[in-house]
Amino acid sequence: MRRLFLLSIAVLTACAPATPAPATSMPRVTDAETPLPPASLAPNDSIAPADQPSVAPTTPPVKKNVRLPDTNEYYFSQLLAFDGIPPVYDPKFMAANEAPLIDDELVIGITLDGQAKAYPVTVLSYREMVDDELAGIPILVTW
Amino acid sequence: MHDRRIDGTPHTFGNAGALFMNAMTWYDHETRSIWSQPWGRAIQGPLKGVELFLLPSQVTTWANWKNEYPETLVMVNDAELFGLRQGFSPNFVIGLLLDGRAKAYRYADVTAAGVVNDTLGDVPIVVWAADENFQAYIRQADGRTLTFNAEGDRLIDVETGSTWDVGRGLATAGSLRGQALQPVPGSTAYDWAWLDFYPDSEFYAP
């Protein structure tokens, strides 16, 4: 576990790749997936956002994922069993004013439909993945 | 940060315990397909070729985040690990993905510029960074393209002189007050690793 952690810490680290990139396709972003509105204003703000894209996260239309026709064979080195580094499947949360973080530590944050969640990078460096949801959207946090 | 739904159905993702091009892989519990994290795409198994939707997210300090979103929740699993001070690495890049195109911005370059008015493909975008914080938006609102200058953590558009809260992408004063900018999805990476996975990516040069 420690070994894989050292090799894969952060989003992308470790040494230079042994193989060139086998494919050049990139994720597509279409109207159906991009326009996540910014978080709504806090109660003490005096203005209201206007003309934001209407997104109703709790009753979303079914979005079809892109499926690339991909005939490449990809090679990778299996170092550990599935969940040898255990993901967080049961995330627990506190309000900002109760959490024992220090101001200088890094978090990855997301906002959806006016709700916000943060995940401390220190914990993600060890656990690497969190299965969670926000505003009714199932989300995957990875580091 | 990704949406876990595939064609509307939530999947649960675990750690596949393998490295692909020196980056992590996932498996989904439902089909046991193997996924590449930087691509957000299955590379083996029944779902091979399927891409997850990327969600805009932000890496910043706890101080910045709770200041911007005082109502935020924070995950407290393994809280005994909290408390490590970390800054951004000099070769840390902001990698943006839009309409099948990729472009990367070195955090240090954007910080030096304050704000970068740029394009990604045909889409005008603005990238801002300062103090372990960054944002990227499509710089269009109210049917027009905007050009921004930075004043601290506010942006001022040249066209109307409106003031924008850079954290929320929201105009707080001026004729565009109440207008919102759309965030550009992307992720964070080291510069060389970004090019491994997005070899056709443009790279911002100041």
Coordinates of C-alpha atoms in Angstrom, one line a residue, chain A residues 3 6 28 31 65 68 100 133:
Chain A
R3 CA 4.6 1.6 -2.3
L6 CA 4.4 6.7 -3.2
R28 CA -15.8 16.2 -24.9
D31 CA -24.0 21.8 -23.5
N65 CA -22.0 9.3 -21.7
L68 CA -15.3 6.2 -27.8
P100 CA -10.1 20.9 12.9
E133 CA -22.8 12.9 -3.6

